[in-house]
Amino acid sequence: MRSSALSIEQSHSGAVCIVALRGRIDSTSAGDVMTRLSNLITSGERAILVDLGAVLYLTSAAFRVLLVATDEAERGSARLALCNVMGHVRELFEMGGLLDAFTIHGSREEALARLS
Amino acid sequence: MRASTVRIAEISIRSDMAELAKLRDSLDRLGTELGVPGKPLMQLQVALDEIASNVIKYGWPDGGNHKLCVRITGQPGRIEVEVIDDGPEFDPRLAPLPEAAPAGKRRPGGLGIHMVKQLVDRLEYERAGGRNRTIIIKRYTRRRVSDRRVSA
């Protein structure tokens, strides 16, 4: 059994689709995130907010997925942003030199105000 | 009294990404037993995922049934993870840095190794007997919880 691997929770706030990730995004689970985000972009969501507040850690496989999804969203005239990038997780973004590669908002509320 | 505080886990996995969960669980278990705090354990998990997934992705371009052998040696203050594979020679210490490119245009092949170098205290490599032997070492300060040792 995959112990505390990853869970993906999806909800809407107005026109924004929120994807809340919880747990670990690594080589075994990054594909699930890609599938979910691709499906949302393909289905015509215009604003996607990925909440990383409950993520324990992410690896380069996760960064790759987020980069590809951001690119896919842009090509589909949609916006993809991240929020709650804190603590250990933020340090991993810094190590990868990736803080500038994404649109990152502070809290979920702040992100929703910007995306709505 | 415990004879030794060294813990060793040896795991052999198939070259399949789904198998990495076994490594993750073993490292979690050993880290918990040793009282490794969350942050260094998390950093080592990321580093191990990067090293092992790299081997699975690039190690055997022709496919086939291959195995990775991983030995995790934990002792107070230090965890060493050794990854052995029979793929083509690959020295992660020499991996190029991910080139700077706009989001989505990156080819972040070297990103994982670039992160490993920052996440662990040592990254060692040797090619011996037709195998790659990659070692990562992480030092930590033990979590101060109900210490099991009882003073006389």
mmCIF file of C-alpha atoms in Angstrom:
data_model
loop_
_atom_site.group_PDB
_atom_site.id
_atom_site.type_symbol
_atom_site.label_atom_id
_atom_site.label_comp_id
_atom_site.label_asym_id
_atom_site.label_seq_id
_atom_site.Cartn_x
_atom_site.Cartn_y
_atom_site.Cartn_z
ATOM 1 C CA MET A 1 0.000 0.000 0.000
ATOM 2 C CA ARG A 2 1.153 3.514 -0.664
ATOM 3 C CA SER A 3 1.521 5.062 2.730
ATOM 4 C CA SER A 4 0.733 8.762 2.958
ATOM 5 C CA ALA A 5 1.649 9.197 -0.679
ATOM 6 C CA LEU A 6 -0.495 11.866 -2.251
ATOM 7 C CA SER A 7 -4.093 12.968 -2.233
ATOM 8 C CA ILE A 8 -5.656 15.404 -4.661
ATOM 9 C CA GLU A 9 -8.731 17.355 -3.658
ATOM 10 C CA GLN A 10 -10.584 19.466 -6.168
ATOM 11 C CA SER A 11 -13.104 22.239 -5.586
ATOM 12 C CA HIS A 12 -14.372 25.457 -7.110
ATOM 13 C CA SER A 13 -14.530 28.983 -5.796
ATOM 14 C CA GLY A 14 -16.380 31.075 -8.321
ATOM 15 C CA ALA A 15 -14.574 30.661 -11.623
ATOM 16 C CA VAL A 16 -11.396 29.349 -10.030
ATOM 17 C CA CYS A 17 -10.725 25.640 -9.874
ATOM 18 C CA ILE A 18 -8.730 24.791 -6.761
ATOM 19 C CA VAL A 19 -6.531 21.710 -6.710
ATOM 20 C CA ALA A 20 -5.326 21.053 -3.171
ATOM 21 C CA LEU A 21 -2.447 18.604 -2.968
ATOM 22 C CA ARG A 22 -1.573 16.754 0.214
ATOM 23 C CA GLY A 23 1.385 14.506 0.978
ATOM 24 C CA ARG A 24 4.376 13.731 -1.191
ATOM 25 C CA ILE A 25 4.737 14.522 -4.854
ATOM 26 C CA ASP A 26 7.531 12.307 -6.098
ATOM 27 C CA SER A 27 8.343 10.096 -9.059
ATOM 28 C CA THR A 28 5.574 7.661 -8.189
ATOM 29 C CA SER A 29 2.830 10.256 -7.773
ATOM 30 C CA ALA A 30 3.757 13.176 -10.072
ATOM 31 C CA GLY A 31 2.004 11.497 -12.993
ATOM 32 C CA ASP A 32 -1.312 11.623 -11.116
ATOM 33 C CA VAL A 33 -0.950 15.384 -10.717
ATOM 34 C CA MET A 34 -0.130 15.780 -14.413
ATOM 35 C CA THR A 35 -3.194 13.785 -15.424
ATOM 36 C CA ARG A 36 -5.459 15.841 -13.180
ATOM 37 C CA LEU A 37 -4.089 19.208 -14.326
ATOM 38 C CA SER A 38 -4.112 18.229 -18.007
ATOM 39 C CA ASN A 39 -7.717 17.111 -17.742
ATOM 40 C CA LEU A 40 -8.728 20.390 -16.138
ATOM 41 C CA ILE A 41 -6.971 22.446 -18.819
ATOM 42 C CA THR A 42 -8.437 20.338 -21.605
ATOM 43 C CA SER A 43 -11.913 20.572 -20.107
ATOM 44 C CA GLY A 44 -11.716 24.358 -20.413
ATOM 45 C CA GLU A 45 -10.943 25.586 -16.907
ATOM 46 C CA ARG A 46 -9.640 29.154 -17.248
ATOM 47 C CA ALA A 47 -8.126 29.638 -13.822
ATOM 48 C CA ILE A 48 -6.469 26.854 -11.862
ATOM 49 C CA LEU A 49 -5.040 27.335 -8.411
ATOM 50 C CA VAL A 50 -2.742 24.635 -7.057
ATOM 51 C CA ASP A 51 -2.628 24.796 -3.255
ATOM 52 C CA LEU A 52 0.618 23.293 -1.921
ATOM 53 C CA GLY A 53 -0.073 24.080 1.734
ATOM 54 C CA ALA A 54 -0.405 20.426 2.803
ATOM 55 C CA VAL A 55 2.458 19.103 0.689
ATOM 56 C CA LEU A 56 5.212 17.410 2.667
ATOM 57 C CA TYR A 57 7.787 17.566 -0.109
ATOM 58 C CA LEU A 58 8.138 17.545 -3.847
ATOM 59 C CA THR A 59 10.868 16.286 -6.146
ATOM 60 C CA SER A 60 12.049 17.396 -9.574
ATOM 61 C CA ALA A 61 9.401 15.112 -11.103
ATOM 62 C CA ALA A 62 6.791 17.355 -9.482
ATOM 63 C CA PHE A 63 8.498 20.520 -10.684
ATOM 64 C CA ARG A 64 8.551 19.118 -14.192
ATOM 65 C CA VAL A 65 4.807 18.468 -14.004
ATOM 66 C CA LEU A 66 4.072 21.954 -12.714
ATOM 67 C CA LEU A 67 6.240 23.514 -15.445
ATOM 68 C CA VAL A 68 4.578 21.493 -18.184
ATOM 69 C CA ALA A 69 1.091 22.216 -16.807
ATOM 70 C CA THR A 70 1.859 25.948 -16.595
ATOM 71 C CA ASP A 71 2.943 25.853 -20.219
ATOM 72 C CA GLU A 72 -0.131 23.871 -21.270
ATOM 73 C CA ALA A 73 -2.376 26.310 -19.455
ATOM 74 C CA GLU A 74 -0.750 29.294 -21.185
ATOM 75 C CA ARG A 75 -1.192 27.694 -24.573
ATOM 76 C CA GLY A 76 -4.839 27.109 -23.755
ATOM 77 C CA SER A 77 -5.234 30.746 -22.632
ATOM 78 C CA ALA A 78 -5.770 29.609 -19.068
ATOM 79 C CA ARG A 79 -3.935 30.674 -15.952
ATOM 80 C CA LEU A 80 -2.272 28.356 -13.499
ATOM 81 C CA ALA A 81 -1.026 29.698 -10.192
ATOM 82 C CA LEU A 82 0.336 28.244 -6.967
ATOM 83 C CA CYS A 83 -0.380 29.237 -3.383
ATOM 84 C CA ASN A 84 0.738 28.342 0.146
ATOM 85 C CA VAL A 85 4.301 27.620 -0.920
ATOM 86 C CA MET A 86 5.856 27.594 2.529
ATOM 87 C CA GLY A 87 8.572 26.133 4.738
ATOM 88 C CA HIS A 88 10.381 23.045 3.432
ATOM 89 C CA VAL A 89 8.446 23.170 0.202
ATOM 90 C CA ARG A 90 9.486 26.751 -0.478
ATOM 91 C CA GLU A 91 13.113 25.828 0.203
ATOM 92 C CA LEU A 92 12.864 23.115 -2.454
ATOM 93 C CA PHE A 93 11.578 25.686 -4.954
ATOM 94 C CA GLU A 94 14.539 27.885 -4.030
ATOM 95 C CA MET A 95 17.006 25.020 -4.469
ATOM 96 C CA GLY A 96 15.623 24.345 -7.907
ATOM 97 C CA GLY A 97 15.792 28.051 -8.758
ATOM 98 C CA LEU A 98 12.106 27.819 -9.572
ATOM 99 C CA LEU A 99 10.399 30.524 -7.541
ATOM 100 C CA ASP A 100 10.391 32.782 -10.609
ATOM 101 C CA ALA A 101 9.155 30.089 -12.960
ATOM 102 C CA PHE A 102 5.619 30.176 -11.547
ATOM 103 C CA THR A 103 2.947 32.619 -10.500
ATOM 104 C CA ILE A 104 2.993 32.189 -6.740
ATOM 105 C CA HIS A 105 0.513 33.801 -4.364
ATOM 106 C CA GLY A 106 0.592 33.761 -0.572
ATOM 107 C CA SER A 107 -2.596 32.405 0.939
ATOM 108 C CA ARG A 108 -5.489 30.814 -0.867
ATOM 109 C CA GLU A 109 -7.638 33.888 -0.207
ATOM 110 C CA GLU A 110 -5.031 36.162 -1.708
ATOM 111 C CA ALA A 111 -4.729 33.925 -4.748
ATOM 112 C CA LEU A 112 -8.493 33.799 -5.246
ATOM 113 C CA ALA A 113 -8.698 37.583 -5.087
ATOM 114 C CA ARG A 114 -6.068 37.846 -7.823
ATOM 115 C CA LEU A 115 -7.451 35.102 -10.043
ATOM 116 C CA SER A 116 -11.137 35.936 -9.817
ATOM 117 C CA MET B 1 20.735 -2.948 26.247
ATOM 118 C CA ARG B 2 20.837 -2.700 22.511
ATOM 119 C CA ALA B 3 24.092 -4.072 21.102
ATOM 120 C CA SER B 4 24.233 -1.589 18.302
ATOM 121 C CA THR B 5 22.454 1.552 17.217
ATOM 122 C CA VAL B 6 23.249 0.920 13.577
ATOM 123 C CA ARG B 7 20.240 0.050 11.463
ATOM 124 C CA ILE B 8 20.588 -1.396 7.997
ATOM 125 C CA ALA B 9 17.860 -1.908 5.416
ATOM 126 C CA GLU B 10 18.591 -3.645 2.126
ATOM 127 C CA ILE B 11 15.995 -3.337 -0.580
ATOM 128 C CA SER B 12 16.078 -4.733 -4.071
ATOM 129 C CA ILE B 13 13.566 -3.240 -6.504
ATOM 130 C CA ARG B 14 12.655 -3.679 -10.142
ATOM 131 C CA SER B 15 13.398 -0.815 -12.533
ATOM 132 C CA ASP B 16 9.874 0.539 -12.283
ATOM 133 C CA MET B 17 8.845 3.919 -10.820
ATOM 134 C CA ALA B 18 6.059 2.337 -8.764
ATOM 135 C CA GLU B 19 8.716 0.370 -6.904
ATOM 136 C CA LEU B 20 10.178 3.577 -5.465
ATOM 137 C CA ALA B 21 7.420 3.522 -2.855
ATOM 138 C CA LYS B 22 9.275 0.610 -1.242
ATOM 139 C CA LEU B 23 12.409 2.715 -0.861
ATOM 140 C CA ARG B 24 10.394 5.595 0.530
ATOM 141 C CA ASP B 25 8.685 3.393 3.105
ATOM 142 C CA SER B 26 11.941 1.748 4.201
ATOM 143 C CA LEU B 27 13.648 5.100 4.626
ATOM 144 C CA ASP B 28 10.662 6.425 6.566
ATOM 145 C CA ARG B 29 10.715 3.448 8.885
ATOM 146 C CA LEU B 30 14.433 3.623 9.522
ATOM 147 C CA GLY B 31 14.319 7.388 9.996
ATOM 148 C CA THR B 32 11.541 7.080 12.554
ATOM 149 C CA GLU B 33 13.412 4.368 14.461
ATOM 150 C CA LEU B 34 16.488 6.548 14.643
ATOM 151 C CA GLY B 35 14.569 9.684 15.600
ATOM 152 C CA VAL B 36 15.603 11.633 12.506
ATOM 153 C CA PRO B 37 13.742 14.960 12.492
ATOM 154 C CA GLY B 38 11.285 15.725 9.700
ATOM 155 C CA LYS B 39 13.403 18.112 7.688
ATOM 156 C CA PRO B 40 16.565 16.043 7.137
ATOM 157 C CA LEU B 41 14.430 12.942 6.557
ATOM 158 C CA MET B 42 12.372 14.796 3.968
ATOM 159 C CA GLN B 43 15.544 16.083 2.289
ATOM 160 C CA LEU B 44 16.947 12.572 2.110
ATOM 161 C CA GLN B 45 13.666 11.249 0.701
ATOM 162 C CA VAL B 46 13.819 13.814 -2.091
ATOM 163 C CA ALA B 47 17.481 12.988 -2.804
ATOM 164 C CA LEU B 48 16.839 9.234 -2.888
ATOM 165 C CA ASP B 49 13.874 9.697 -5.221
ATOM 166 C CA GLU B 50 16.048 11.768 -7.558
ATOM 167 C CA ILE B 51 18.929 9.292 -7.650
ATOM 168 C CA ALA B 52 16.790 6.163 -8.012
ATOM 169 C CA SER B 53 14.329 7.642 -10.525
ATOM 170 C CA ASN B 54 17.251 8.843 -12.635
ATOM 171 C CA VAL B 55 18.591 5.306 -12.798
ATOM 172 C CA ILE B 56 15.172 3.925 -13.759
ATOM 173 C CA LYS B 57 14.609 6.603 -16.399
ATOM 174 C CA TYR B 58 18.000 6.632 -18.071
ATOM 175 C CA GLY B 59 19.752 3.507 -16.866
ATOM 176 C CA TRP B 60 18.472 0.957 -19.326
ATOM 177 C CA PRO B 61 17.343 2.549 -22.603
ATOM 178 C CA ASP B 62 16.746 -0.888 -24.102
ATOM 179 C CA GLY B 63 14.356 -1.889 -21.333
ATOM 180 C CA GLY B 64 14.436 -5.399 -19.966
ATOM 181 C CA ASN B 65 14.319 -6.684 -16.439
ATOM 182 C CA HIS B 66 16.775 -4.887 -14.260
ATOM 183 C CA LYS B 67 17.149 -4.369 -10.586
ATOM 184 C CA LEU B 68 18.405 -1.657 -8.320
ATOM 185 C CA CYS B 69 19.911 -2.573 -5.006
ATOM 186 C CA VAL B 70 19.621 -0.029 -2.259
ATOM 187 C CA ARG B 71 21.242 -0.244 1.122
ATOM 188 C CA ILE B 72 20.283 2.268 3.792
ATOM 189 C CA THR B 73 22.624 2.441 6.769
ATOM 190 C CA GLY B 74 21.431 4.565 9.633
ATOM 191 C CA GLN B 75 23.323 5.441 12.753
ATOM 192 C CA PRO B 76 23.044 8.232 15.264
ATOM 193 C CA GLY B 77 23.712 11.476 13.439
ATOM 194 C CA ARG B 78 24.165 10.021 9.969
ATOM 195 C CA ILE B 79 22.277 8.143 7.285
ATOM 196 C CA GLU B 80 23.996 6.716 4.248
ATOM 197 C CA VAL B 81 22.101 5.492 1.216
ATOM 198 C CA GLU B 82 23.870 3.416 -1.406
ATOM 199 C CA VAL B 83 22.259 2.794 -4.791
ATOM 200 C CA ILE B 84 23.778 0.120 -7.042
ATOM 201 C CA ASP B 85 22.743 -0.519 -10.641
ATOM 202 C CA ASP B 86 24.207 -2.273 -13.680
ATOM 203 C CA GLY B 87 23.233 0.438 -16.171
ATOM 204 C CA PRO B 88 25.725 2.384 -18.290
ATOM 205 C CA GLU B 89 28.308 4.434 -16.451
ATOM 206 C CA PHE B 90 26.787 7.597 -15.028
ATOM 207 C CA ASP B 91 28.541 9.842 -12.542
ATOM 208 C CA PRO B 92 25.878 12.149 -11.073
ATOM 209 C CA ARG B 93 28.564 14.484 -9.749
ATOM 210 C CA LEU B 94 29.301 15.422 -13.347
ATOM 211 C CA ALA B 95 25.678 16.035 -14.379
ATOM 212 C CA PRO B 96 25.263 19.430 -16.052
ATOM 213 C CA LEU B 97 23.310 22.171 -14.362
ATOM 214 C CA PRO B 98 19.772 22.711 -15.624
ATOM 215 C CA GLU B 99 19.996 25.477 -18.167
ATOM 216 C CA ALA B 100 18.184 28.694 -17.456
ATOM 217 C CA ALA B 101 15.176 28.882 -19.734
ATOM 218 C CA PRO B 102 11.681 30.251 -19.457
ATOM 219 C CA ALA B 103 9.021 28.214 -17.681
ATOM 220 C CA GLY B 104 7.840 25.320 -19.766
ATOM 221 C CA LYS B 105 10.832 25.614 -22.080
ATOM 222 C CA ARG B 106 13.200 24.118 -19.589
ATOM 223 C CA ARG B 107 14.640 20.711 -20.027
ATOM 224 C CA PRO B 108 15.151 20.068 -16.372
ATOM 225 C CA GLY B 109 17.102 16.848 -16.800
ATOM 226 C CA GLY B 110 19.821 18.031 -14.478
ATOM 227 C CA LEU B 111 17.444 19.609 -11.993
ATOM 228 C CA GLY B 112 17.126 16.539 -9.787
ATOM 229 C CA ILE B 113 20.865 16.053 -9.375
ATOM 230 C CA HIS B 114 21.319 19.788 -8.875
ATOM 231 C CA MET B 115 18.895 19.530 -5.955
ATOM 232 C CA VAL B 116 20.556 16.394 -4.561
ATOM 233 C CA LYS B 117 23.845 18.261 -4.265
ATOM 234 C CA GLN B 118 22.159 20.830 -2.061
ATOM 235 C CA LEU B 119 20.051 18.375 -0.062
ATOM 236 C CA VAL B 120 22.709 15.992 1.199
ATOM 237 C CA ASP B 121 26.074 16.435 2.885
ATOM 238 C CA ARG B 122 27.945 14.174 0.500
ATOM 239 C CA LEU B 123 27.405 12.693 -2.923
ATOM 240 C CA GLU B 124 29.869 9.962 -3.853
ATOM 241 C CA TYR B 125 30.174 7.760 -6.892
ATOM 242 C CA GLU B 126 32.274 4.920 -8.185
ATOM 243 C CA ARG B 127 32.150 2.566 -11.127
ATOM 244 C CA ALA B 128 33.187 -0.911 -10.098
ATOM 245 C CA GLY B 129 32.619 -4.332 -11.574
ATOM 246 C CA GLY B 130 30.381 -2.967 -14.344
ATOM 247 C CA ARG B 131 28.106 -1.292 -11.826
ATOM 248 C CA ASN B 132 27.328 2.244 -10.741
ATOM 249 C CA ARG B 133 27.590 2.783 -7.023
ATOM 250 C CA THR B 134 26.086 6.081 -5.937
ATOM 251 C CA ILE B 135 26.166 7.073 -2.295
ATOM 252 C CA ILE B 136 24.416 9.941 -0.563
ATOM 253 C CA ILE B 137 25.116 10.848 3.042
ATOM 254 C CA LYS B 138 22.954 13.022 5.249
ATOM 255 C CA ARG B 139 23.864 14.140 8.736
ATOM 256 C CA TYR B 140 21.244 15.041 11.306
ATOM 257 C CA THR B 141 20.805 16.023 14.908
ATOM 258 C CA ARG B 142 18.605 13.551 16.692
ATOM 259 C CA ARG B 143 15.118 14.591 17.686
ATOM 260 C CA ARG B 144 14.910 15.110 21.417
ATOM 261 C CA VAL B 145 11.919 12.984 22.312
ATOM 262 C CA SER B 146 11.519 10.338 25.002
ATOM 263 C CA ASP B 147 15.022 8.967 24.734
ATOM 264 C CA ARG B 148 14.900 5.204 25.072
ATOM 265 C CA ARG B 149 18.212 4.927 26.842
ATOM 266 C CA VAL B 150 17.870 4.524 30.582
ATOM 267 C CA SER B 151 20.734 5.756 32.671
ATOM 268 C CA ALA B 152 22.018 3.376 35.307
#
